[in-house]
């Protein structure tokens, strides 16, 4: 099979498509024939070598994919050969024709969800769910600002929040992105590149402020988020690419909280809750992953440039 291999950390071009041996499942494992692999910002941080978690070289990037269960290891009881599946991590890496997974990483993909959409399920939806429900404890009728709603996590968050009866303000930096956020059901859409745009959030909430902020770019926005929070408001730091100065009075005066999250550190019990909720949403159609670009796996470097350098539009997926 073909797989992307990284032999040294560095720019996107260190990713090379190579011929490697087919994978075989050990006990309790499943080999998935990958039909599409999801590209996440973390894949790019890891590849650069600057991320806290560094895989042993050489390695195959990627944690999200969808495809068909191809070979089933001894003792596997939940997954049958031929089943359509999405995965929540792999042992071997997802940017490849095949991915070796533990049985617990393999989940049914409903027929109405395409493989490309399935590749955009786990990291984006699990992150959005964890931020919204497990970290912010957001409730129906609350107002949620999805600060960066045009990308993978943001579109998932808008869908989850709307399905749960929240009022959603979404932001994006391009006209195309804002149109996408509107189509996901956001009640109000703002441009996070226009100076003073958060004044609108105040007006929308008739000066009360927003209950929850899901923050994709905390190094730019955290201080401003604190100024538009309602009493008891919560900011969830999902993404940050640097340092930021804040005025802590914004937290104090509102009895507010700033909480963080790292999907990789989610407990098994919390993961089970996330997977049950996300799988139900895929099944009943309230969750519909948006695929913005499908790129051949051999052009993974282009996908990494795109995710870090161009305005977001749903998910980028790689096809073997
Ligand atoms: N903590 C975790 O466990 C976890 C898990 C998954 C992802 N993340 C992080 O969460 C972030 C989003 O991930 P993703 O998969 O959705 O990435 P993505 O698909 O590349 O989307 C990035 C989003 O950030 C927005 N953005 C850019 N500049 C912004 C600004 N100044 N203010 C607000 N938003 C801005 C983009 O909007 P435009 O392009 O329209 O400007 C887009 O909506 C990334 O930093 C990622 O590393 C963290």
Short mmCIF file of C-alpha atoms and ligand atoms in Angstrom, two decimals:
data_model
loop_
_atom_site.label_atom_id
_atom_site.label_comp_id
_atom_site.label_asym_id
_atom_site.label_seq_id
_atom_site.Cartn_x
_atom_site.Cartn_y
_atom_site.Cartn_z
CA UNK A 1 0.00 0.00 0.00
CA UNK A 2 0.95 3.64 -0.27
CA UNK A 3 1.50 5.82 2.79
CA UNK A 4 2.77 9.28 3.57
CA UNK A 5 6.04 8.95 5.49
CA UNK A 6 7.89 11.65 7.42
CA UNK A 7 11.59 10.93 7.91
CA UNK A 8 12.51 14.31 9.42
CA UNK A 9 10.50 17.10 11.07
CA UNK A 10 10.17 20.26 8.98
CA UNK A 11 8.01 22.05 6.39
CA UNK A 12 5.07 20.35 4.60
CA UNK A 13 7.41 19.08 1.88
CA UNK A 14 8.99 16.54 4.29
CA UNK A 15 5.85 14.42 3.70
CA UNK A 16 6.53 11.85 0.95
CA UNK A 17 4.22 9.25 -0.55
CA UNK A 18 5.97 5.87 -0.38
CA UNK A 19 5.22 2.21 -1.05
CA UNK A 20 5.12 0.30 2.25
CA UNK A 21 4.09 -3.20 3.37
CA UNK A 22 0.41 -4.02 3.89
CA UNK A 23 -0.71 -3.97 7.53
CA UNK A 24 -1.84 -7.00 9.55
CA UNK A 25 -4.03 -6.76 12.66
CA UNK A 26 -2.77 -8.12 15.98
CA UNK A 27 -5.19 -9.43 18.62
CA UNK A 28 -7.91 -6.84 19.34
CA UNK A 29 -6.97 -4.78 16.27
CA UNK A 30 -8.58 -3.88 12.94
CA UNK A 31 -7.00 -2.83 9.65
CA UNK A 32 -9.13 -0.20 7.93
CA UNK A 33 -8.87 0.40 4.19
CA UNK A 34 -8.76 4.20 4.18
CA UNK A 35 -11.07 5.91 1.67
CA UNK A 36 -10.43 9.41 3.03
CA UNK A 37 -8.20 10.88 5.75
CA UNK A 38 -8.94 14.11 7.61
CA UNK A 39 -6.37 16.91 7.81
CA UNK A 40 -6.23 18.68 11.18
CA UNK A 41 -4.04 21.62 12.26
CA UNK A 42 -2.38 19.36 14.84
CA UNK A 43 -1.01 17.17 12.01
CA UNK A 44 0.86 20.22 10.82
CA UNK A 45 2.17 21.17 14.29
CA UNK A 46 3.45 17.60 14.84
CA UNK A 47 5.09 17.44 11.38
CA UNK A 48 6.93 20.71 12.07
CA UNK A 49 8.59 19.13 15.13
CA UNK A 50 7.57 22.06 17.35
CA UNK A 51 4.67 20.28 19.06
CA UNK A 52 4.97 18.87 22.59
CA UNK A 53 4.20 15.34 21.34
CA UNK A 54 6.82 14.08 18.89
CA UNK A 55 6.35 10.69 17.24
CA UNK A 56 9.35 8.44 16.62
CA UNK A 57 10.67 8.97 13.08
CA UNK A 58 9.81 7.86 10.47
CA UNK A 59 6.07 8.08 10.98
CA UNK A 60 2.80 8.39 9.06
CA UNK A 61 0.75 11.50 10.02
CA UNK A 62 -2.97 11.72 10.68
CA UNK A 63 -5.49 10.53 13.25
CA UNK A 64 -8.84 10.88 11.43
CA UNK A 65 -10.08 8.70 8.58
CA UNK A 66 -13.04 6.78 7.23
CA UNK A 67 -13.12 3.62 5.17
CA UNK A 68 -13.95 -0.07 5.26
CA UNK A 69 -12.87 -2.64 7.87
CA UNK A 70 -10.56 -4.87 5.88
CA UNK A 71 -8.88 -7.33 8.26
CA UNK A 72 -10.11 -8.23 11.73
CA UNK A 73 -7.77 -9.41 14.51
CA UNK A 74 -8.39 -12.20 16.97
CA UNK A 75 -10.89 -11.39 19.70
CA UNK A 76 -12.48 -8.40 17.93
CA UNK A 77 -16.24 -8.59 18.47
CA UNK A 78 -17.71 -5.16 17.63
CA UNK A 79 -16.37 -4.71 14.07
CA UNK A 80 -17.03 -7.00 11.11
CA UNK A 81 -15.03 -7.21 7.89
CA UNK A 82 -16.60 -5.03 5.20
CA UNK A 83 -18.23 -2.58 7.65
CA UNK A 84 -18.18 1.15 6.82
CA UNK A 85 -16.34 2.89 9.65
CA UNK A 86 -14.78 6.12 10.88
CA UNK A 87 -11.84 6.07 13.25
CA UNK A 88 -10.85 8.02 16.36
CA UNK A 89 -7.10 7.62 16.12
CA UNK A 90 -4.81 4.92 14.80
CA UNK A 91 -1.74 2.95 15.78
CA UNK A 92 -0.07 3.45 12.38
CA UNK A 93 -1.24 6.87 11.04
CA UNK A 94 -4.16 7.85 8.83
CA UNK A 95 -2.48 9.39 5.76
CA UNK A 96 -2.21 5.98 4.08
CA UNK A 97 -4.11 3.39 2.08
CA UNK A 98 -4.57 1.36 5.26
CA UNK A 99 -4.68 2.21 8.96
CA UNK A 100 -4.07 -0.16 11.86
CA UNK A 101 -6.47 0.59 14.74
CA UNK A 102 -7.38 -0.77 18.13
CA UNK A 103 -10.97 -2.05 18.10
CA UNK A 104 -11.94 0.83 20.42
CA UNK A 105 -10.84 3.33 17.73
CA UNK A 106 -13.24 1.96 15.08
CA UNK A 107 -16.88 3.15 14.90
CA UNK A 108 -19.79 2.55 12.52
CA UNK A 109 -20.24 5.16 9.76
CA UNK A 110 -23.92 5.55 8.79
CA UNK A 111 -24.69 4.95 5.08
CA UNK A 112 -25.88 8.55 4.65
CA UNK A 113 -22.44 9.91 5.69
CA UNK A 114 -19.84 9.77 2.88
CA UNK A 115 -16.31 8.53 3.50
CA UNK A 116 -15.00 12.07 2.92
CA UNK A 117 -17.40 13.36 5.60
CA UNK A 118 -16.44 10.47 7.87
CA UNK A 119 -12.82 11.61 7.70
CA UNK A 120 -13.97 14.89 9.25
CA UNK A 121 -15.81 13.41 12.19
CA UNK A 122 -13.66 12.55 15.15
CA UNK A 123 -11.26 15.37 16.00
CA UNK A 124 -13.57 18.22 14.92
CA UNK A 125 -16.83 16.91 16.42
CA UNK A 126 -15.29 15.43 19.54
CA UNK A 127 -13.45 18.68 20.20
CA UNK A 128 -16.56 20.78 19.63
CA UNK A 129 -18.69 18.47 21.81
CA UNK A 130 -16.14 18.40 24.61
CA UNK A 131 -15.75 22.18 24.56
CA UNK A 132 -19.46 22.96 24.43
CA UNK A 133 -20.90 20.36 26.78
CA UNK A 134 -18.12 18.88 28.93
CA UNK A 135 -16.05 22.02 29.52
CA UNK A 136 -18.52 24.94 29.14
CA UNK A 137 -21.64 23.03 30.26
CA UNK A 138 -23.59 25.08 27.70
CA UNK A 139 -27.38 24.94 28.01
CA UNK A 140 -30.28 25.43 25.59
CA UNK A 141 -31.25 29.11 25.18
CA UNK A 142 -27.75 30.29 26.06
CA UNK A 143 -25.82 32.40 23.55
CA UNK A 144 -22.64 30.82 22.22
CA UNK A 145 -19.97 32.68 20.26
CA UNK A 146 -18.05 30.26 18.04
CA UNK A 147 -14.93 32.33 17.50
CA UNK A 148 -13.63 30.74 14.28
CA UNK A 149 -16.73 28.97 12.96
CA UNK A 150 -15.68 28.32 9.35
CA UNK A 151 -13.23 25.45 9.93
CA UNK A 152 -13.53 21.85 11.05
CA UNK A 153 -14.15 22.42 14.77
CA UNK A 154 -16.18 25.59 14.19
CA UNK A 155 -18.71 24.12 11.74
CA UNK A 156 -19.12 21.12 14.07
CA UNK A 157 -19.67 23.46 17.03
CA UNK A 158 -22.32 25.50 15.20
CA UNK A 159 -24.21 22.32 14.26
CA UNK A 160 -24.01 20.89 17.79
CA UNK A 161 -25.04 24.14 19.47
CA UNK A 162 -27.98 24.76 17.13
CA UNK A 163 -29.19 21.16 17.51
CA UNK A 164 -29.19 21.68 21.28
CA UNK A 165 -31.26 24.89 21.11
CA UNK A 166 -28.55 27.47 21.72
CA UNK A 167 -28.37 30.89 20.04
CA UNK A 168 -25.22 30.93 17.94
CA UNK A 169 -22.97 33.74 16.80
CA UNK A 170 -20.28 32.46 14.41
CA UNK A 171 -17.27 34.29 13.02
CA UNK A 172 -15.21 33.81 9.86
CA UNK A 173 -12.56 35.81 8.04
CA UNK A 174 -13.78 35.40 4.45
CA UNK A 175 -17.11 35.99 2.71
CA UNK A 176 -17.19 32.36 1.60
CA UNK A 177 -16.52 31.23 5.15
CA UNK A 178 -19.26 33.46 6.56
CA UNK A 179 -21.71 32.08 4.01
CA UNK A 180 -20.78 28.57 5.16
CA UNK A 181 -21.30 29.48 8.82
CA UNK A 182 -24.74 30.88 7.96
CA UNK A 183 -25.62 27.65 6.15
CA UNK A 184 -24.69 25.64 9.27
CA UNK A 185 -27.48 27.45 11.08
CA UNK A 186 -25.69 30.24 12.95
CA UNK A 187 -28.18 32.95 13.97
CA UNK A 188 -25.64 35.75 13.47
CA UNK A 189 -22.38 35.80 11.51
CA UNK A 190 -19.51 38.25 12.08
CA UNK A 191 -16.22 38.98 10.33
CA UNK A 192 -13.32 38.54 12.79
CA UNK A 193 -11.06 40.64 10.57
CA UNK A 194 -13.13 43.84 10.87
CA UNK A 195 -12.08 46.18 13.74
CA UNK A 196 -14.74 46.45 16.44
CA UNK A 197 -16.72 43.44 15.21
CA UNK A 198 -17.34 42.21 18.75
CA UNK A 199 -19.44 45.33 19.46
CA UNK A 200 -22.04 43.55 17.34
CA UNK A 201 -22.03 40.62 19.78
CA UNK A 202 -22.92 43.08 22.56
CA UNK A 203 -25.77 44.51 20.49
CA UNK A 204 -27.06 41.04 19.61
CA UNK A 205 -27.27 40.16 23.29
CA UNK A 206 -28.71 43.59 24.16
CA UNK A 207 -25.61 44.37 26.20
CA UNK A 208 -25.89 41.29 28.42
CA UNK A 209 -22.97 39.55 26.71
CA UNK A 210 -22.52 35.98 25.53
CA UNK A 211 -22.71 32.99 27.86
CA UNK A 212 -20.08 30.86 26.16
CA UNK A 213 -17.16 31.52 23.83
CA UNK A 214 -15.52 28.63 21.98
CA UNK A 215 -12.14 30.14 21.12
CA UNK A 216 -10.02 28.85 18.20
CA UNK A 217 -7.40 31.63 18.34
CA UNK A 218 -6.94 32.58 22.00
CA UNK A 219 -3.60 34.33 21.43
CA UNK A 220 -5.47 36.98 19.41
CA UNK A 221 -8.89 37.05 21.05
CA UNK A 222 -8.81 36.06 24.72
CA UNK A 223 -8.75 39.56 26.20
CA UNK A 224 -11.58 40.70 23.91
CA UNK A 225 -13.61 37.59 24.76
CA UNK A 226 -13.49 38.55 28.43
CA UNK A 227 -15.02 41.95 27.62
CA UNK A 228 -18.12 40.51 25.92
CA UNK A 229 -18.99 37.78 28.43
CA UNK A 230 -22.30 37.71 30.28
CA UNK A 231 -22.25 37.26 34.06
CA UNK A 232 -21.16 33.68 34.76
CA UNK A 233 -19.81 33.37 31.20
CA UNK A 234 -17.32 30.70 30.16
CA UNK A 235 -14.53 30.83 27.57
CA UNK A 236 -13.15 27.52 26.35
CA UNK A 237 -9.64 27.81 24.94
CA UNK A 238 -9.58 25.28 22.10
CA UNK A 239 -6.81 26.75 19.93
CA UNK A 240 -3.95 29.18 20.54
CA UNK A 241 -0.82 29.93 18.57
CA UNK A 242 1.12 32.16 20.95
CA UNK A 243 1.00 34.31 24.07
CA UNK A 244 -1.55 36.99 24.97
CA UNK A 245 -2.00 39.70 27.57
CA UNK A 246 -5.37 39.84 29.36
CA UNK A 247 -7.06 42.06 31.91
CA UNK A 248 -8.09 39.59 34.66
CA UNK A 249 -10.76 42.04 35.88
CA UNK A 250 -12.83 40.85 32.91
CA UNK A 251 -13.01 37.45 34.61
CA UNK A 252 -13.39 38.77 38.16
CA UNK A 253 -16.18 41.26 37.55
CA UNK A 254 -18.31 38.73 35.69
CA UNK A 255 -17.72 35.69 37.91
CA UNK A 256 -16.54 34.20 34.67
CA UNK A 257 -14.31 31.20 33.89
CA UNK A 258 -11.64 30.52 31.32
CA UNK A 259 -11.17 26.80 30.83
CA UNK A 260 -8.96 24.81 28.49
CA UNK A 261 -9.13 21.44 26.82
CA UNK A 262 -6.97 18.91 25.03
CA UNK A 263 -8.90 16.24 23.21
CA UNK A 264 -6.08 13.73 23.56
CA UNK A 265 -6.39 13.77 27.34
CA UNK A 266 -10.10 12.93 27.42
CA UNK A 267 -10.95 10.03 29.75
CA UNK A 268 -12.46 6.80 28.39
CA UNK A 269 -15.76 7.58 30.06
CA UNK A 270 -15.92 11.09 28.53
CA UNK A 271 -14.90 9.67 25.16
CA UNK A 272 -17.76 7.15 25.33
CA UNK A 273 -20.21 10.02 25.95
CA UNK A 274 -18.77 12.01 23.04
CA UNK A 275 -18.91 9.08 20.62
CA UNK A 276 -22.47 8.20 21.61
CA UNK A 277 -23.65 11.78 21.07
CA UNK A 278 -21.77 12.32 17.82
CA UNK A 279 -22.82 8.95 16.38
CA UNK A 280 -26.47 9.73 17.20
CA UNK A 281 -26.14 13.12 15.47
CA UNK A 282 -24.67 11.53 12.34
CA UNK A 283 -27.42 8.91 12.38
CA UNK A 284 -30.31 11.38 12.77
CA UNK A 285 -28.84 13.92 10.36
CA UNK A 286 -28.36 16.87 12.75
CA UNK A 287 -24.59 16.56 12.28
CA UNK A 288 -23.33 16.80 8.70
CA UNK A 289 -19.56 17.23 8.30
CA UNK A 290 -18.68 19.81 5.64
CA UNK A 291 -15.97 18.78 3.19
CA UNK A 292 -14.43 21.87 1.62
CA UNK A 293 -11.56 20.24 -0.31
CA UNK A 294 -10.59 16.74 -1.37
CA UNK A 295 -6.90 16.50 -2.21
CA UNK A 296 -5.00 13.42 -3.48
CA UNK A 297 -2.88 11.92 -0.68
CA UNK A 298 0.29 12.40 -2.70
CA UNK A 299 -0.31 16.16 -2.40
CA UNK A 300 -0.44 16.13 1.40
CA UNK A 301 2.08 19.00 1.46
CA UNK A 302 -0.43 21.19 -0.41
CA UNK A 303 -3.10 20.27 2.14
CA UNK A 304 -0.83 21.33 5.03
CA UNK A 305 -0.05 24.65 3.35
CA UNK A 306 -3.77 25.17 2.78
CA UNK A 307 -4.88 24.45 6.36
CA UNK A 308 -2.33 26.85 7.85
CA UNK A 309 -2.32 29.61 5.23
CA UNK A 310 -5.73 30.05 3.60
CA UNK A 311 -9.22 30.97 4.90
CA UNK A 312 -11.00 27.92 6.26
CA UNK A 313 -13.99 26.28 4.58
CA UNK A 314 -15.02 23.13 6.46
CA UNK A 315 -12.68 20.15 6.25
CA UNK A 316 -9.75 19.31 4.03
CA UNK A 317 -9.55 15.57 3.35
CA UNK A 318 -6.95 13.44 1.58
CA UNK A 319 -7.95 10.63 -0.77
CA UNK A 320 -5.61 7.66 -1.34
N1 LIG B 1 -7.59 21.65 22.13
C1 LIG B 1 -7.79 20.63 21.32
O1 LIG B 1 -7.85 19.47 21.73
C2 LIG B 1 -7.97 20.91 19.86
C3 LIG B 1 -8.57 19.95 19.03
C4 LIG B 1 -8.80 20.30 17.69
C5 LIG B 1 -8.39 21.53 17.21
N2 LIG B 1 -7.76 22.39 18.04
C6 LIG B 1 -7.33 23.72 17.57
O2 LIG B 1 -8.48 24.49 17.31
C7 LIG B 1 -8.25 25.38 16.23
C8 LIG B 1 -9.31 25.16 15.14
O3 LIG B 1 -9.16 23.85 14.58
P1 LIG B 1 -9.87 23.52 13.20
O4 LIG B 1 -9.66 22.09 12.93
O5 LIG B 1 -11.24 24.07 13.17
O6 LIG B 1 -8.95 24.37 12.20
P2 LIG B 1 -9.33 25.00 10.77
O7 LIG B 1 -10.30 24.11 10.07
O8 LIG B 1 -8.05 25.33 10.12
O9 LIG B 1 -10.10 26.36 11.14
C9 LIG B 1 -9.42 27.43 11.77
C10 LIG B 1 -10.47 28.42 12.24
O10 LIG B 1 -9.84 29.48 12.94
C11 LIG B 1 -10.40 30.69 12.43
N3 LIG B 1 -9.60 31.90 12.67
C12 LIG B 1 -8.53 32.38 11.99
N4 LIG B 1 -8.16 33.57 12.49
C13 LIG B 1 -9.03 33.85 13.50
C14 LIG B 1 -9.19 34.95 14.38
N5 LIG B 1 -8.36 35.99 14.38
N6 LIG B 1 -10.20 34.89 15.29
C15 LIG B 1 -11.03 33.85 15.35
N7 LIG B 1 -10.93 32.79 14.53
C16 LIG B 1 -9.93 32.79 13.63
C17 LIG B 1 -10.56 30.40 10.97
O11 LIG B 1 -11.39 31.38 10.33
P3 LIG B 1 -11.04 32.00 8.86
O12 LIG B 1 -10.11 31.04 8.17
O13 LIG B 1 -12.40 32.09 8.23
O14 LIG B 1 -10.41 33.32 9.13
C18 LIG B 1 -11.23 29.04 11.06
O15 LIG B 1 -12.60 29.17 11.37
C19 LIG B 1 -6.82 25.10 15.76
O16 LIG B 1 -5.95 26.01 16.39
C20 LIG B 1 -6.55 23.70 16.27
O17 LIG B 1 -5.19 23.47 16.48
C21 LIG B 1 -7.54 22.11 19.35
#
